[in-house]
Amino acid sequence: MTDASWSADLAALPPCWQVALRAEFEAPTMRALAAFLAAERAAGKHIFPAAALTFAALRRTPLDAVKAVILGQDPYHRPGQAMGLSFSVPEGVRIPPSLRNIHKELAADCGVAIPPHGCLTDWADRGVLLLNTALSVEEGKAGSHARAGWHVFTDRVIQAVNAGPAPVAFILWGGHARKKAAMVDTARHLVLESDHPSPLAAARGASSLRPFAGSRPFSQANAFLESQGRGGIDWRL
């Protein structure tokens, strides 16, 4: 039986994700992860995003609607930022530096206006799975849950998308995301790799073989999707 800590989360997912991930939700690794998070919260630690938003990316973008995957590392670790969608923050929250660089690349790539906010829910609603490799983090400690077991679950999510019948554009930014490239069948899907959009990575861009600035991931993803008869993504926000 599904662990009680996750049963409501599984039930809240679109049916296509329930079918693909039920066994993973029932796995010992997920039961252990539920126990770990419960213990962390019981110890008074602040965990982001809020528990109700842990699987927001899957709820927002059904498996059978995925056109692109943008893979991040883990949620934002400051109060008010994390919303369960990689790189996205709620409207009214200051736009993080990495997301500002994403906005700049989007404008340069597609000629769209830079939005005044950092909320990416429109992308999620249009078929962009905004997934992190870890779905939780402790306040102020980036990467703190990277070894808590989330990678097993999120690898299964990637595998489910890879196994689907429709071609998908996988957009992998930074070392953590790019390690997942080997999981994708490039005979069927597109894989776009570059450095992370963070200012630190950008500062190293001059010596990088795959700098984020100028990588044109949005137009490349659309060209691929259109060539496969799926139609491009409206990247405007």
CSV table of C-alpha atoms in Angstrom, one decimal:
chain,number,residue,atom,x,y,z
A,1,MET,CA,0.0,0.0,0.0
A,2,THR,CA,1.1,3.5,-0.7
A,3,ASP,CA,2.7,5.2,2.3
A,4,ALA,CA,0.2,7.4,4.1
A,5,SER,CA,2.5,10.3,3.7
A,6,TRP,CA,2.3,10.2,-0.1
A,7,SER,CA,-1.1,8.7,-0.7
A,8,ALA,CA,-2.8,12.1,-1.0
A,9,ASP,CA,0.0,13.4,-3.3
A,10,LEU,CA,-0.3,10.4,-5.6
A,11,ALA,CA,-4.1,10.8,-5.7
A,12,ALA,CA,-3.7,14.5,-6.7
A,13,LEU,CA,-1.7,13.7,-9.8
A,14,PRO,CA,-3.1,13.4,-13.3
A,15,PRO,CA,-4.1,9.8,-14.0
A,16,CYS,CA,-1.3,9.4,-16.6
A,17,TRP,CA,1.3,10.2,-13.9
A,18,GLN,CA,-0.4,7.9,-11.4
A,19,VAL,CA,-0.1,5.0,-13.8
A,20,ALA,CA,3.5,5.8,-14.6
A,21,LEU,CA,4.7,6.5,-11.0
A,22,ARG,CA,2.5,4.4,-8.7
A,23,ALA,CA,5.1,1.7,-8.2
A,24,GLU,CA,7.7,4.4,-7.4
A,25,PHE,CA,5.5,6.0,-4.8
A,26,GLU,CA,5.1,2.6,-3.2
A,27,ALA,CA,8.9,1.9,-3.2
A,28,PRO,CA,10.9,1.7,0.0
A,29,THR,CA,13.0,4.7,-1.1
A,30,MET,CA,9.9,6.9,-1.1
A,31,ARG,CA,8.8,5.6,2.3
A,32,ALA,CA,12.2,6.4,3.6
A,33,LEU,CA,12.1,9.8,2.0
A,34,ALA,CA,8.7,10.5,3.6
A,35,ALA,CA,10.1,9.6,7.0
A,36,PHE,CA,13.1,11.8,6.5
A,37,LEU,CA,11.0,14.8,5.6
A,38,ALA,CA,8.7,14.2,8.5
A,39,ALA,CA,11.7,14.1,10.9
A,40,GLU,CA,13.2,17.2,9.5
A,41,ARG,CA,10.0,19.2,9.9
A,42,ALA,CA,9.5,17.7,13.4
A,43,ALA,CA,12.9,19.0,14.3
A,44,GLY,CA,11.8,22.5,13.5
A,45,LYS,CA,13.6,22.8,10.2
A,46,HIS,CA,12.0,24.9,7.4
A,47,ILE,CA,11.6,22.8,4.3
A,48,PHE,CA,10.8,24.3,0.9
A,49,PRO,CA,8.6,24.2,-1.0
A,50,ALA,CA,5.5,23.8,1.2
A,51,ALA,CA,4.5,20.2,1.5
A,52,ALA,CA,1.4,20.8,-0.7
A,53,LEU,CA,3.7,22.0,-3.5
A,54,THR,CA,6.2,19.2,-3.5
A,55,PHE,CA,4.8,17.6,-6.7
A,56,ALA,CA,3.5,20.8,-8.3
A,57,ALA,CA,5.4,20.2,-11.5
A,58,LEU,CA,3.7,16.8,-12.1
A,59,ARG,CA,0.3,18.2,-11.1
A,60,ARG,CA,0.6,21.1,-13.5
A,61,THR,CA,2.0,19.3,-16.5
A,62,PRO,CA,0.4,15.8,-17.2
A,63,LEU,CA,2.7,13.2,-18.7
A,64,ASP,CA,0.8,13.0,-21.9
A,65,ALA,CA,1.0,16.8,-22.4
A,66,VAL,CA,4.8,17.1,-21.9
A,67,LYS,CA,6.6,18.8,-24.9
A,68,ALA,CA,9.7,19.9,-23.1
A,69,VAL,CA,11.5,19.3,-19.9
A,70,ILE,CA,13.6,22.0,-18.1
A,71,LEU,CA,15.6,20.3,-15.4
A,72,GLY,CA,16.9,22.2,-12.4
A,73,GLN,CA,18.9,21.1,-9.3
A,74,ASP,CA,16.7,21.7,-6.3
A,75,PRO,CA,14.0,24.2,-5.1
A,76,TYR,CA,14.9,27.8,-4.1
A,77,HIS,CA,16.0,27.8,-0.5
A,78,ARG,CA,14.8,31.2,0.7
A,79,PRO,CA,11.3,31.9,2.2
A,80,GLY,CA,8.6,32.7,-0.4
A,81,GLN,CA,10.5,31.6,-3.4
A,82,ALA,CA,10.0,27.9,-4.0
A,83,MET,CA,6.7,26.9,-5.7
A,84,GLY,CA,7.5,23.3,-6.9
A,85,LEU,CA,8.4,24.4,-10.5
A,86,SER,CA,12.1,24.6,-11.4
A,87,PHE,CA,13.4,28.2,-11.7
A,88,SER,CA,10.0,29.7,-11.1
A,89,VAL,CA,9.0,32.1,-8.2
A,90,PRO,CA,5.5,33.4,-7.4
A,91,GLU,CA,4.5,36.8,-8.9
A,92,GLY,CA,5.6,39.6,-6.6
A,93,VAL,CA,8.7,37.8,-5.5
A,94,ARG,CA,12.0,39.3,-6.5
A,95,ILE,CA,13.4,37.5,-9.6
A,96,PRO,CA,16.4,35.4,-8.8
A,97,PRO,CA,19.6,36.0,-10.8
A,98,SER,CA,19.5,32.7,-12.7
A,99,LEU,CA,15.9,33.4,-13.8
A,100,ARG,CA,16.9,36.9,-14.9
A,101,ASN,CA,19.5,35.3,-17.2
A,102,ILE,CA,16.9,32.9,-18.5
A,103,HIS,CA,14.6,35.9,-19.3
A,104,LYS,CA,17.5,37.6,-21.1
A,105,GLU,CA,18.3,34.5,-23.2
A,106,LEU,CA,14.6,34.1,-24.0
A,107,ALA,CA,14.4,37.7,-25.2
A,108,ALA,CA,17.6,37.4,-27.3
A,109,ASP,CA,16.5,34.0,-28.7
A,110,CYS,CA,12.8,34.6,-29.5
A,111,GLY,CA,12.5,38.4,-29.4
A,112,VAL,CA,9.8,38.3,-26.7
A,113,ALA,CA,9.6,41.0,-24.0
A,114,ILE,CA,11.3,40.3,-20.7
A,115,PRO,CA,8.4,39.7,-18.2
A,116,PRO,CA,8.2,41.8,-15.0
A,117,HIS,CA,7.8,38.6,-12.9
A,118,GLY,CA,9.3,35.2,-12.4
A,119,CYS,CA,6.3,33.0,-12.4
A,120,LEU,CA,6.6,30.2,-15.1
A,121,THR,CA,3.2,28.6,-14.6
A,122,ASP,CA,2.3,29.5,-18.2
A,123,TRP,CA,5.1,27.4,-19.4
A,124,ALA,CA,4.0,24.5,-17.3
A,125,ASP,CA,0.4,24.8,-18.6
A,126,ARG,CA,1.8,24.7,-22.2
A,127,GLY,CA,3.6,21.4,-21.8
A,128,VAL,CA,6.9,22.4,-20.2
A,129,LEU,CA,7.7,20.0,-17.3
A,130,LEU,CA,9.6,22.2,-14.8
A,131,LEU,CA,11.3,19.5,-12.8
A,132,ASN,CA,14.1,19.6,-10.2
A,133,THR,CA,16.3,16.6,-9.6
A,134,ALA,CA,15.5,17.0,-5.8
A,135,LEU,CA,12.0,18.1,-4.8
A,136,SER,CA,12.8,19.6,-1.4
A,137,VAL,CA,15.5,21.6,0.3
A,138,GLU,CA,16.3,23.0,3.8
A,139,GLU,CA,16.1,26.7,4.2
A,140,GLY,CA,19.4,28.4,3.5
A,141,LYS,CA,21.1,25.2,2.4
A,142,ALA,CA,21.2,24.7,-1.3
A,143,GLY,CA,21.6,21.0,-2.2
A,144,SER,CA,20.8,19.9,1.3
A,145,HIS,CA,18.4,17.2,0.1
A,146,ALA,CA,20.4,16.1,-2.9
A,147,ARG,CA,21.3,12.8,-1.3
A,148,ALA,CA,18.0,12.2,0.5
A,149,GLY,CA,16.7,9.8,-2.2
A,150,TRP,CA,14.9,12.2,-4.6
A,151,HIS,CA,17.2,11.3,-7.5
A,152,VAL,CA,15.6,7.8,-7.6
A,153,PHE,CA,12.2,9.3,-8.0
A,154,THR,CA,13.0,12.0,-10.4
A,155,ASP,CA,15.0,9.6,-12.5
A,156,ARG,CA,11.8,7.6,-12.8
A,157,VAL,CA,10.0,10.7,-13.9
A,158,ILE,CA,12.6,11.3,-16.7
A,159,GLN,CA,12.4,7.7,-17.7
A,160,ALA,CA,8.6,7.9,-18.0
A,161,VAL,CA,8.9,10.9,-20.3
A,162,ASN,CA,11.6,9.2,-22.3
A,163,ALA,CA,9.5,6.1,-22.7
A,164,GLY,CA,6.4,8.1,-23.9
A,165,PRO,CA,5.3,7.9,-27.6
A,166,ALA,CA,5.8,11.6,-28.4
A,167,PRO,CA,9.1,13.3,-29.0
A,168,VAL,CA,10.2,15.7,-26.3
A,169,ALA,CA,12.9,18.4,-26.0
A,170,PHE,CA,15.0,17.9,-22.9
A,171,ILE,CA,16.7,21.2,-21.9
A,172,LEU,CA,19.5,20.5,-19.4
A,173,TRP,CA,21.2,23.4,-17.7
A,174,GLY,CA,24.2,22.8,-15.5
A,175,GLY,CA,26.2,19.8,-14.3
A,176,HIS,CA,23.4,18.2,-12.2
A,177,ALA,CA,20.9,18.3,-15.1
A,178,ARG,CA,23.4,17.3,-17.8
A,179,LYS,CA,24.2,14.1,-16.0
A,180,LYS,CA,20.7,13.0,-17.0
A,181,ALA,CA,21.4,13.2,-20.7
A,182,ALA,CA,22.5,9.6,-20.9
A,183,MET,CA,19.0,8.6,-19.8
A,184,VAL,CA,17.4,10.1,-22.9
A,185,ASP,CA,16.9,8.3,-26.2
A,186,THR,CA,18.4,10.8,-28.6
A,187,ALA,CA,17.1,8.9,-31.6
A,188,ARG,CA,13.6,10.0,-30.6
A,189,HIS,CA,14.1,13.1,-28.4
A,190,LEU,CA,16.1,16.3,-28.5
A,191,VAL,CA,18.7,17.0,-25.8
A,192,LEU,CA,20.0,20.5,-25.4
A,193,GLU,CA,22.8,20.9,-22.9
A,194,SER,CA,24.5,24.1,-21.6
A,195,ASP,CA,26.0,25.6,-18.5
A,196,HIS,CA,23.7,26.7,-15.7
A,197,PRO,CA,22.1,30.1,-16.2
A,198,SER,CA,23.5,31.3,-12.8
A,199,PRO,CA,25.8,34.4,-12.8
A,200,LEU,CA,28.7,32.2,-11.5
A,201,ALA,CA,28.4,29.9,-14.5
A,202,ALA,CA,28.0,32.9,-16.8
A,203,ALA,CA,31.3,34.4,-15.4
A,204,ARG,CA,33.0,31.3,-16.7
A,205,GLY,CA,31.3,31.4,-20.0
A,206,ALA,CA,34.3,32.7,-22.0
A,207,SER,CA,36.1,29.4,-21.3
A,208,SER,CA,33.2,27.1,-21.5
A,209,LEU,CA,32.4,24.8,-24.4
A,210,ARG,CA,28.6,25.2,-23.7
A,211,PRO,CA,27.9,28.6,-22.4
A,212,PHE,CA,24.3,29.4,-21.5
A,213,ALA,CA,24.2,32.8,-23.1
A,214,GLY,CA,23.6,32.5,-26.8
A,215,SER,CA,22.6,28.8,-26.5
A,216,ARG,CA,19.1,29.5,-28.0
A,217,PRO,CA,17.3,26.6,-26.3
A,218,PHE,CA,13.8,28.0,-26.8
A,219,SER,CA,14.0,28.4,-30.6
A,220,GLN,CA,15.9,25.1,-30.9
A,221,ALA,CA,13.2,23.2,-28.9
A,222,ASN,CA,10.5,24.8,-31.0
A,223,ALA,CA,12.2,23.9,-34.3
A,224,PHE,CA,12.5,20.3,-33.2
A,225,LEU,CA,8.9,20.0,-32.0
A,226,GLU,CA,7.6,21.6,-35.2
A,227,SER,CA,9.6,19.2,-37.2
A,228,GLN,CA,8.0,16.3,-35.3
A,229,GLY,CA,4.5,17.7,-35.9
A,230,ARG,CA,3.9,18.6,-32.3
A,231,GLY,CA,3.8,22.4,-32.7
A,232,GLY,CA,6.1,24.8,-30.9
A,233,ILE,CA,5.7,26.2,-27.4
A,234,ASP,CA,4.5,29.7,-26.8
A,235,TRP,CA,7.4,30.9,-24.6
A,236,ARG,CA,5.8,34.3,-23.8
A,237,LEU,CA,5.2,35.0,-20.1
